Short mmCIF file of C-alpha atoms in Angstrom, two decimals:
data_model
loop_
_atom_site.label_atom_id
_atom_site.label_comp_id
_atom_site.label_asym_id
_atom_site.label_seq_id
_atom_site.Cartn_x
_atom_site.Cartn_y
_atom_site.Cartn_z
CA UNK A 1 0.00 0.00 0.00
CA UNK A 2 2.78 2.42 0.88
CA UNK A 3 4.47 1.62 -2.43
CA UNK A 4 1.31 2.56 -4.32
CA UNK A 5 1.01 5.84 -2.41
CA UNK A 6 4.64 6.69 -3.19
CA UNK A 7 4.13 5.93 -6.91
CA UNK A 8 1.02 8.11 -7.02
CA UNK A 9 2.77 10.98 -5.29
CA UNK A 10 5.77 10.77 -7.62
CA UNK A 11 3.54 10.70 -10.70
CA UNK A 12 1.49 13.63 -9.48
CA UNK A 13 4.58 15.68 -8.60
CA UNK A 14 6.17 14.92 -11.98
CA UNK A 15 3.01 15.87 -13.83
CA UNK A 16 2.62 19.10 -11.87
CA UNK A 17 6.22 20.17 -12.53
CA UNK A 18 5.97 19.27 -16.21
CA UNK A 19 2.71 21.07 -16.84
CA UNK A 20 4.01 24.27 -15.27
CA UNK A 21 6.42 24.80 -18.16
CA UNK A 22 3.99 25.30 -21.06
CA UNK A 23 0.86 27.35 -20.37
CA UNK A 24 -1.32 27.12 -23.51
CA UNK A 25 -4.65 28.65 -24.45
CA UNK A 26 -6.83 27.24 -27.20
CA UNK A 27 -5.98 30.22 -29.40
CA UNK A 28 -2.25 29.65 -28.92
CA UNK A 29 -2.59 25.97 -29.80
CA UNK A 30 -4.53 26.86 -32.94
CA UNK A 31 -2.04 29.51 -34.02
CA UNK A 32 0.91 27.18 -33.56
CA UNK A 33 -0.89 24.37 -35.38
CA UNK A 34 -1.98 26.58 -38.29
CA UNK A 35 1.63 27.66 -38.77
CA UNK A 36 3.22 24.20 -38.53
CA UNK A 37 0.70 21.46 -39.34
CA UNK A 38 1.90 19.41 -42.31
CA UNK A 39 -1.52 18.91 -43.95
CA UNK A 40 -2.15 22.65 -43.92
CA UNK A 41 1.26 23.41 -45.37
CA UNK A 42 0.69 20.88 -48.17
CA UNK A 43 -2.73 22.32 -48.96
CA UNK A 44 -1.34 25.85 -49.05
CA UNK A 45 1.32 24.73 -51.53
CA UNK A 46 -1.39 23.19 -53.71
CA UNK A 47 -3.30 26.47 -53.52
CA UNK A 48 -0.18 28.31 -54.67
CA UNK A 49 0.11 25.91 -57.62
CA UNK A 50 -3.45 26.71 -58.73
CA UNK A 51 -2.62 30.41 -58.33
CA UNK A 52 0.51 30.04 -60.46
CA UNK A 53 -1.51 28.24 -63.16
CA UNK A 54 -4.10 31.01 -63.54
CA UNK A 55 -2.15 33.06 -66.08
CA UNK A 56 -2.84 34.40 -69.58
CA UNK A 57 0.08 32.43 -70.96
CA UNK A 58 -1.21 29.12 -69.54
CA UNK A 59 -4.62 29.83 -71.09
CA UNK A 60 -3.07 30.42 -74.52
CA UNK A 61 -3.57 34.17 -74.83
CA UNK A 62 0.09 34.96 -75.47
CA UNK A 63 2.24 34.07 -78.51
CA UNK A 64 5.05 31.55 -78.45
CA UNK A 65 8.55 32.49 -79.58
CA UNK A 66 11.09 29.88 -80.71
CA UNK A 67 14.76 30.41 -81.51
CA UNK A 68 16.34 27.60 -83.53
CA UNK A 69 19.59 26.85 -85.29
CA UNK A 70 20.89 23.89 -87.24
CA UNK A 71 23.76 22.60 -89.31
CA UNK A 72 23.64 20.00 -92.10
CA UNK A 73 26.53 18.45 -94.00
CA UNK A 74 26.37 16.01 -96.94
CA UNK A 75 29.19 13.91 -98.30
CA UNK A 76 28.41 12.60 -101.84
CA UNK A 77 30.04 10.65 -104.66
CA UNK A 78 28.65 11.18 -108.20
CA UNK A 79 29.12 9.69 -111.67
CA UNK A 80 27.82 11.78 -114.60
CA UNK A 81 27.56 10.49 -118.22
CA UNK A 82 26.30 13.13 -120.73
CA UNK A 83 24.43 11.85 -123.86
CA UNK A 84 26.47 14.05 -126.11
CA UNK A 85 29.89 12.60 -125.35
CA UNK A 86 29.14 9.33 -123.64
CA UNK A 87 32.14 9.89 -121.39
CA UNK A 88 31.72 9.32 -117.66
CA UNK A 89 32.80 12.09 -115.29
CA UNK A 90 33.37 11.01 -111.70
CA UNK A 91 33.43 13.20 -108.60
CA UNK A 92 34.31 11.85 -105.16
CA UNK A 93 33.91 13.12 -101.57
CA UNK A 94 31.80 16.16 -102.42
CA UNK A 95 31.06 17.90 -99.10
CA UNK A 96 28.21 20.44 -99.16
CA UNK A 97 27.24 22.37 -95.97
CA UNK A 98 24.10 24.22 -94.83
CA UNK A 99 23.76 26.42 -91.73
CA UNK A 100 20.34 27.71 -90.61
CA UNK A 101 19.22 30.02 -87.80
CA UNK A 102 15.85 31.62 -87.22
CA UNK A 103 13.37 33.24 -84.87
CA UNK A 104 9.76 32.03 -85.19
CA UNK A 105 6.62 33.50 -83.62
CA UNK A 106 3.21 31.76 -83.58
CA UNK A 107 0.05 33.25 -82.11
CA UNK A 108 -3.49 31.92 -81.95
CA UNK A 109 -5.63 35.03 -82.40
CA UNK A 110 -8.98 33.27 -82.14
CA UNK A 111 -9.89 29.73 -81.19
CA UNK A 112 -13.65 29.73 -80.92
CA UNK A 113 -13.64 31.30 -77.43
CA UNK A 114 -11.67 28.28 -76.17
CA UNK A 115 -8.82 30.46 -74.90
CA UNK A 116 -11.07 32.82 -72.92
CA UNK A 117 -13.00 29.84 -71.51
CA UNK A 118 -9.75 28.15 -70.50
CA UNK A 119 -8.63 31.29 -68.68
CA UNK A 120 -11.95 31.47 -66.79
CA UNK A 121 -11.56 27.80 -65.89
CA UNK A 122 -8.05 28.40 -64.53
CA UNK A 123 -9.38 31.30 -62.45
CA UNK A 124 -12.17 29.10 -61.10
CA UNK A 125 -9.65 26.40 -60.23
CA UNK A 126 -7.66 29.07 -58.39
CA UNK A 127 -10.75 29.95 -56.35
CA UNK A 128 -11.36 26.26 -55.71
CA UNK A 129 -7.78 25.96 -54.47
CA UNK A 130 -8.57 28.68 -51.93
CA UNK A 131 -11.75 26.81 -50.95
CA UNK A 132 -9.82 23.56 -50.51
CA UNK A 133 -7.40 25.38 -48.20
CA UNK A 134 -10.33 26.76 -46.23
CA UNK A 135 -11.84 23.27 -45.89
CA UNK A 136 -8.52 21.93 -44.59
CA UNK A 137 -8.17 24.85 -42.16
CA UNK A 138 -11.70 24.42 -40.83
CA UNK A 139 -11.27 20.66 -40.42
CA UNK A 140 -8.02 21.30 -38.58
CA UNK A 141 -9.51 23.94 -36.28
CA UNK A 142 -12.45 21.66 -35.45
CA UNK A 143 -10.20 18.66 -34.85
CA UNK A 144 -7.68 20.49 -32.70
CA UNK A 145 -10.39 22.28 -30.71
CA UNK A 146 -12.11 18.98 -29.98
CA UNK A 147 -8.80 17.41 -28.94
CA UNK A 148 -7.95 20.44 -26.79
CA UNK A 149 -11.17 20.04 -24.82
CA UNK A 150 -10.67 16.28 -24.72
CA UNK A 151 -7.33 16.98 -23.06
CA UNK A 152 -9.10 19.30 -20.59
CA UNK A 153 -11.67 16.55 -20.01
CA UNK A 154 -8.98 13.93 -19.36
CA UNK A 155 -7.19 16.22 -16.91
CA UNK A 156 -10.43 16.92 -15.03
CA UNK A 157 -11.14 13.21 -14.92
CA UNK A 158 -7.61 12.64 -13.61
CA UNK A 159 -8.31 15.09 -10.78
CA UNK A 160 -11.58 13.34 -10.02
CA UNK A 161 -9.82 9.98 -9.81
CA UNK A 162 -7.15 11.50 -7.60
CA UNK A 163 -9.91 12.77 -5.33
CA UNK A 164 -11.39 9.26 -5.30
CA UNK A 165 -8.00 7.90 -4.26
CA UNK A 166 -7.83 10.42 -1.43
CA UNK A 167 -11.31 9.41 -0.22
CA UNK A 168 -10.41 5.73 -0.37
CA UNK A 169 -7.15 6.43 1.41
CA UNK A 170 -8.95 8.26 4.21
CA UNK A 171 -11.49 5.46 4.53
CA UNK A 172 -8.68 2.90 4.65
CA UNK A 173 -6.97 4.89 7.38
CA UNK A 174 -10.12 4.98 9.47
CA UNK A 175 -10.84 1.30 8.96
CA UNK A 176 -7.24 0.35 9.77
CA UNK A 177 -7.29 2.30 13.03
CA UNK A 178 -10.61 0.85 14.12
CA UNK A 179 -9.60 -2.63 13.01
CA UNK A 180 -6.62 -2.53 15.34
CA UNK A 181 -8.81 -1.51 18.29
CA UNK A 182 -11.45 -4.08 17.40
CA UNK A 183 -14.29 -1.88 16.13
CA UNK A 184 -14.10 -3.18 12.52
CA UNK A 185 -13.64 -6.70 11.23
CA UNK A 186 -10.84 -7.91 9.00
CA UNK A 187 -13.39 -8.13 6.19
CA UNK A 188 -14.03 -4.38 6.47
CA UNK A 189 -10.31 -3.73 6.39
CA UNK A 190 -9.72 -5.95 3.34
CA UNK A 191 -12.65 -4.41 1.48
CA UNK A 192 -11.34 -0.90 2.12
CA UNK A 193 -7.92 -1.98 0.92
CA UNK A 194 -9.39 -3.51 -2.26
CA UNK A 195 -11.34 -0.33 -2.99
CA UNK A 196 -8.24 1.81 -2.45
CA UNK A 197 -6.18 -0.37 -4.81
CA UNK A 198 -8.96 -0.29 -7.43
CA UNK A 199 -9.14 3.53 -7.29
CA UNK A 200 -5.36 3.77 -7.48
CA UNK A 201 -5.28 1.52 -10.56
CA UNK A 202 -7.99 3.61 -12.21
CA UNK A 203 -6.00 6.76 -11.52
CA UNK A 204 -2.89 5.25 -13.08
CA UNK A 205 -4.83 4.21 -16.20
CA UNK A 206 -6.23 7.71 -16.48
CA UNK A 207 -2.71 9.11 -16.46
CA UNK A 208 -2.05 7.08 -19.60
CA UNK A 209 -5.11 8.60 -21.30
CA UNK A 210 -3.92 12.09 -20.38
CA UNK A 211 -0.52 11.37 -21.94
CA UNK A 212 -2.15 9.96 -25.09
CA UNK A 213 -4.30 13.07 -25.51
CA UNK A 214 -1.29 15.31 -24.91
CA UNK A 215 0.71 13.48 -27.58
CA UNK A 216 -2.18 13.82 -30.04
CA UNK A 217 -2.42 17.55 -29.31
CA UNK A 218 1.32 18.03 -29.85
CA UNK A 219 1.13 16.02 -33.08
CA UNK A 220 -1.67 18.23 -34.40
CA UNK A 221 0.50 21.26 -33.66
CA UNK A 222 3.36 19.54 -35.55
CA UNK A 223 5.64 19.62 -32.51
CA UNK A 224 8.66 17.39 -33.14
CA UNK A 225 8.89 16.48 -29.46
CA UNK A 226 5.41 14.97 -29.38
CA UNK A 227 5.77 13.88 -25.76
CA UNK A 228 6.63 17.34 -24.47
CA UNK A 229 4.84 18.46 -21.29
CA UNK A 230 1.83 20.67 -21.87
CA UNK A 231 -0.34 22.67 -19.52
CA UNK A 232 -3.53 24.30 -20.73
CA UNK A 233 -5.08 27.33 -19.13
CA UNK A 234 -8.63 25.95 -19.18
CA UNK A 235 -9.53 23.90 -16.14
CA UNK A 236 -13.24 23.60 -17.04
CA UNK A 237 -15.17 23.00 -20.25
CA UNK A 238 -17.26 26.06 -21.03
CA UNK A 239 -20.15 25.56 -23.44
CA UNK A 240 -21.99 28.12 -25.54
CA UNK A 241 -25.71 27.70 -24.86
CA UNK A 242 -27.06 30.58 -26.99
CA UNK A 243 -26.70 29.14 -30.51
CA UNK A 244 -29.69 29.69 -32.81
CA UNK A 245 -30.77 27.08 -35.36
CA UNK A 246 -32.14 29.51 -37.97
CA UNK A 247 -28.98 31.59 -37.87
CA UNK A 248 -26.84 28.48 -38.19
CA UNK A 249 -28.77 27.21 -41.22
CA UNK A 250 -28.70 30.58 -42.94
CA UNK A 251 -24.96 30.80 -42.35
CA UNK A 252 -24.52 27.25 -43.67
CA UNK A 253 -26.21 28.09 -46.97
CA UNK A 254 -24.06 31.19 -47.40
CA UNK A 255 -20.63 30.20 -46.14
CA UNK A 256 -20.28 26.42 -45.83
CA UNK A 257 -17.00 25.63 -47.61
CA UNK A 258 -18.10 22.27 -49.04
CA UNK A 259 -21.27 23.86 -50.43
CA UNK A 260 -19.17 26.61 -52.03
CA UNK A 261 -16.92 23.96 -53.56
CA UNK A 262 -19.95 22.16 -54.99
CA UNK A 263 -21.04 25.42 -56.63
CA UNK A 264 -17.54 25.83 -58.08
CA UNK A 265 -17.73 22.30 -59.49
CA UNK A 266 -20.93 23.28 -61.29
CA UNK A 267 -19.20 26.33 -62.75
CA UNK A 268 -16.28 24.18 -63.93
CA UNK A 269 -18.69 21.74 -65.60
CA UNK A 270 -20.37 24.62 -67.43
CA UNK A 271 -16.99 25.87 -68.63
CA UNK A 272 -16.13 22.38 -69.90
CA UNK A 273 -19.37 22.47 -71.90
CA UNK A 274 -18.40 25.85 -73.39
CA UNK A 275 -15.01 24.44 -74.38
CA UNK A 276 -16.75 21.71 -76.37
CA UNK A 277 -18.97 24.29 -78.09
CA UNK A 278 -15.93 26.41 -78.99
CA UNK A 279 -14.91 23.77 -81.51
CA UNK A 280 -17.90 24.78 -83.66
CA UNK A 281 -16.17 28.10 -84.44
CA UNK A 282 -13.27 28.77 -86.80
CA UNK A 283 -9.73 29.41 -85.64
CA UNK A 284 -7.27 32.09 -86.71
CA UNK A 285 -3.53 31.62 -86.26
CA UNK A 286 -0.71 34.03 -87.07
CA UNK A 287 2.89 33.03 -87.67
CA UNK A 288 5.97 35.09 -88.45
CA UNK A 289 9.71 34.68 -88.38
CA UNK A 290 13.14 35.92 -89.27
CA UNK A 291 15.72 33.48 -90.61
CA UNK A 292 19.25 33.19 -91.91
CA UNK A 293 20.56 30.39 -94.18
CA UNK A 294 24.15 29.83 -95.29
CA UNK A 295 25.03 27.22 -97.99
CA UNK A 296 28.53 26.17 -99.07
CA UNK A 297 29.06 24.01 -102.20
CA UNK A 298 32.17 22.21 -103.45
CA UNK A 299 31.19 21.51 -107.11
CA UNK A 300 28.28 23.83 -107.78
CA UNK A 301 28.76 26.81 -110.04
CA UNK A 302 27.99 28.91 -106.98
CA UNK A 303 30.58 28.42 -104.26
CA UNK A 304 28.46 29.74 -101.36
CA UNK A 305 25.14 31.48 -100.77
CA UNK A 306 23.61 33.43 -97.84
CA UNK A 307 19.86 34.14 -97.41
CA UNK A 308 18.17 36.16 -94.66
CA UNK A 309 14.84 37.87 -94.24
CA UNK A 310 11.32 37.92 -92.79
CA UNK A 311 8.49 35.49 -93.35
CA UNK A 312 4.91 35.56 -92.18
CA UNK A 313 1.49 34.10 -92.76
CA UNK A 314 -2.01 33.70 -91.40
CA UNK A 315 -4.04 30.50 -91.15
CA UNK A 316 -7.82 30.37 -90.97
CA UNK A 317 -9.63 27.09 -90.57
CA UNK A 318 -12.54 25.24 -89.00
CA UNK A 319 -12.93 21.66 -87.84
CA UNK A 320 -15.95 20.34 -89.72
CA UNK A 321 -16.19 16.90 -88.11
CA UNK A 322 -14.11 14.73 -85.79
CA UNK A 323 -16.59 12.04 -84.74
CA UNK A 324 -16.46 12.90 -81.02
CA UNK A 325 -18.02 16.34 -80.68
CA UNK A 326 -21.61 15.24 -80.25
CA UNK A 327 -20.66 12.62 -77.67
CA UNK A 328 -18.51 15.08 -75.72
CA UNK A 329 -21.31 17.66 -75.80
CA UNK A 330 -23.83 15.17 -74.36
CA UNK A 331 -21.39 14.06 -71.67
CA UNK A 332 -20.55 17.66 -70.73
CA UNK A 333 -24.26 18.45 -70.44
CA UNK A 334 -24.78 15.42 -68.20
CA UNK A 335 -21.81 16.47 -66.06
CA UNK A 336 -23.45 19.85 -65.47
CA UNK A 337 -26.61 18.11 -64.32
CA UNK A 338 -24.64 15.75 -62.09
CA UNK A 339 -22.79 18.63 -60.44
CA UNK A 340 -26.13 20.35 -59.75
CA UNK A 341 -27.55 17.15 -58.28
CA UNK A 342 -24.47 16.68 -56.13
CA UNK A 343 -24.88 20.19 -54.78
CA UNK A 344 -28.55 19.55 -53.98
CA UNK A 345 -27.62 16.26 -52.33
CA UNK A 346 -24.92 17.96 -50.28
CA UNK A 347 -27.32 20.69 -49.21
CA UNK A 348 -29.84 18.10 -48.06
CA UNK A 349 -27.11 16.19 -46.23
CA UNK A 350 -25.94 19.36 -44.50
CA UNK A 351 -29.49 20.10 -43.39
CA UNK A 352 -29.83 16.58 -41.97
CA UNK A 353 -26.45 16.82 -40.21
CA UNK A 354 -27.31 20.22 -38.79
CA UNK A 355 -30.69 18.99 -37.55
CA UNK A 356 -29.15 15.92 -35.90
CA UNK A 357 -26.38 17.94 -34.29
CA UNK A 358 -28.84 20.57 -33.14
CA UNK A 359 -31.02 17.91 -31.51
CA UNK A 360 -27.97 16.41 -29.78
CA UNK A 361 -26.78 19.87 -28.75
CA UNK A 362 -30.12 20.83 -27.15
CA UNK A 363 -30.49 17.43 -25.50
CA UNK A 364 -26.99 17.59 -24.04
CA UNK A 365 -27.70 21.07 -22.68
CA UNK A 366 -30.77 19.69 -20.89
CA UNK A 367 -28.74 16.74 -19.61
CA UNK A 368 -26.05 19.13 -18.43
CA UNK A 369 -28.52 21.13 -16.36
CA UNK A 370 -29.95 17.93 -14.90
CA UNK A 371 -26.52 16.51 -14.06
CA UNK A 372 -25.51 19.75 -12.34
CA UNK A 373 -28.50 19.32 -10.02
CA UNK A 374 -27.60 15.66 -9.49
CA UNK A 375 -24.03 16.61 -8.62
CA UNK A 376 -25.23 18.93 -5.85
CA UNK A 377 -27.41 16.16 -4.46
CA UNK A 378 -24.58 13.58 -4.74
CA UNK A 379 -22.18 15.86 -2.84
CA UNK A 380 -24.70 16.41 -0.06
CA UNK A 381 -25.39 12.68 0.08
CA UNK A 382 -21.66 11.94 0.30
CA UNK A 383 -21.15 14.41 3.14
CA UNK A 384 -24.04 12.90 5.09
CA UNK A 385 -22.73 9.38 4.48
CA UNK A 386 -19.25 10.43 5.57
CA UNK A 387 -20.54 11.85 8.84
CA UNK A 388 -22.58 8.71 9.55
CA UNK A 389 -19.62 6.52 8.63
CA UNK A 390 -17.39 8.35 11.11
CA UNK A 391 -20.04 7.85 13.76
CA UNK A 392 -20.23 4.16 12.94
CA UNK A 393 -23.86 4.30 11.72
CA UNK A 394 -22.98 3.36 8.13
CA UNK A 395 -21.28 0.27 6.76
CA UNK A 396 -18.23 0.38 4.48
CA UNK A 397 -20.27 -0.92 1.53
CA UNK A 398 -22.83 1.86 1.94
CA UNK A 399 -20.04 4.41 2.25
CA UNK A 400 -18.50 3.05 -0.93
CA UNK A 401 -21.84 3.38 -2.71
CA UNK A 402 -22.14 7.03 -1.66
CA UNK A 403 -18.60 7.66 -2.89
CA UNK A 404 -19.32 5.88 -6.18
CA UNK A 405 -22.51 7.91 -6.66
CA UNK A 406 -20.50 11.12 -6.28
CA UNK A 407 -17.84 10.00 -8.75
CA UNK A 408 -20.49 8.81 -11.23
CA UNK A 409 -22.24 12.19 -11.01
CA UNK A 410 -18.95 13.99 -11.69
CA UNK A 411 -18.25 11.66 -14.62
CA UNK A 412 -21.71 12.18 -16.14
CA UNK A 413 -21.51 15.96 -15.92
CA UNK A 414 -18.02 15.89 -17.43
CA UNK A 415 -19.24 13.72 -20.33
CA UNK A 416 -22.26 15.97 -20.85
CA UNK A 417 -20.02 19.05 -20.96
CA UNK A 418 -17.64 17.50 -23.46
CA UNK A 419 -20.42 16.09 -25.67
CA UNK A 420 -22.13 19.47 -25.71
CA UNK A 421 -18.84 21.12 -26.66
CA UNK A 422 -18.29 18.65 -29.50
CA UNK A 423 -21.79 19.37 -30.83
CA UNK A 424 -21.07 23.09 -30.58
CA UNK A 425 -17.81 22.67 -32.54
CA UNK A 426 -19.55 20.63 -35.25
CA UNK A 427 -22.40 23.14 -35.57
CA UNK A 428 -19.98 26.02 -35.97
CA UNK A 429 -17.97 24.08 -38.54
CA UNK A 430 -21.05 23.26 -40.63
CA UNK A 431 -22.15 26.90 -40.57
CA UNK A 432 -18.70 28.16 -41.57
CA UNK A 433 -18.14 29.93 -38.25
CA UNK A 434 -15.50 27.67 -36.77
CA UNK A 435 -12.85 30.40 -36.98
CA UNK A 436 -14.47 32.14 -34.01
CA UNK A 437 -12.17 30.03 -31.83
CA UNK A 438 -9.26 32.08 -33.20
CA UNK A 439 -10.74 35.31 -31.85
#
């Protein structure tokens, strides 16, 4: 028994000294996590890629300029036999050389509105990249906030179990003293010892849960030393009980990130349809260049020749038939309809989720008020039982029941507080208001 008490004291002292080093608020945890979390950093890089892609050049608005140069050499052997003389003239190892260099410019002036549609699509993808980042940020804020309050919950539970150990220890002390003077039986003493050991084991298991939650919190903040000590400023779970359903639903329709992304998918599908239609129009392409050519001959009447100058042209054309346009048009039209249906489905799903969460939120608030009343009654009942136990009017089993009722009441109110907080977090995330935790 003494060994268990020593272990508990050492663990408690170690935890207290460790927690004193890092006071953290929820806002500080969120700020550190938003700056360091790997998923957020990856998503931001992907957003930057979509931003880099939304350019006039990538859409095809700007001309392309090519600079090229080349050298060609030919080594020939020839036999020539004129009809007039019939004599054969032979020439061997004739080496002719050609050197070319040029600057070429090509520019698509019109492509059936395909270029302008492509540019709008790139801009929409840029906006969708921003939306994807927002979704990741909101998921992270909700996840870290829930884990932060889970850590608070585990610490409160640890304190409750420590209090249970202290009660069991005091009961064991009383029973041990009275057992030695003959007022209590050995059965009473053994039962008190068993209860103390059980409470001590539960406290030690709870310490493991606290450490697990702390490691998860450090991991979310991308702390390399995931097992670092951490003390949070919140010692209670405060819940917001003034949320309004109509305001939440209105905010969901306006600002929910997933709903915005669904709308962007519809816009992208419409732009894909316009790209298919653009192939019904003619195209106009402009090309121009400046080149230099140098030729050197061994047997030609001209020994060498140099040419340089400008060249240019314009091409107008139209694709009359390619066998795929009608199919692609039908598919693009169906994709628009699918994206609209997906948005309607998502909206219905959000309404169902919001309604379920709202019901759970209101029910947990009612449970929380009820459990607060039960906790007051359980504390009074425990105090009365303790007084009667000291007077010898109450058995150890009845005292244990009163103690268990108090601990159960504390556990139920703690669970109700945390469940209400989780519902609150989820409601704010659905309505696009989760960033209020950063304020």
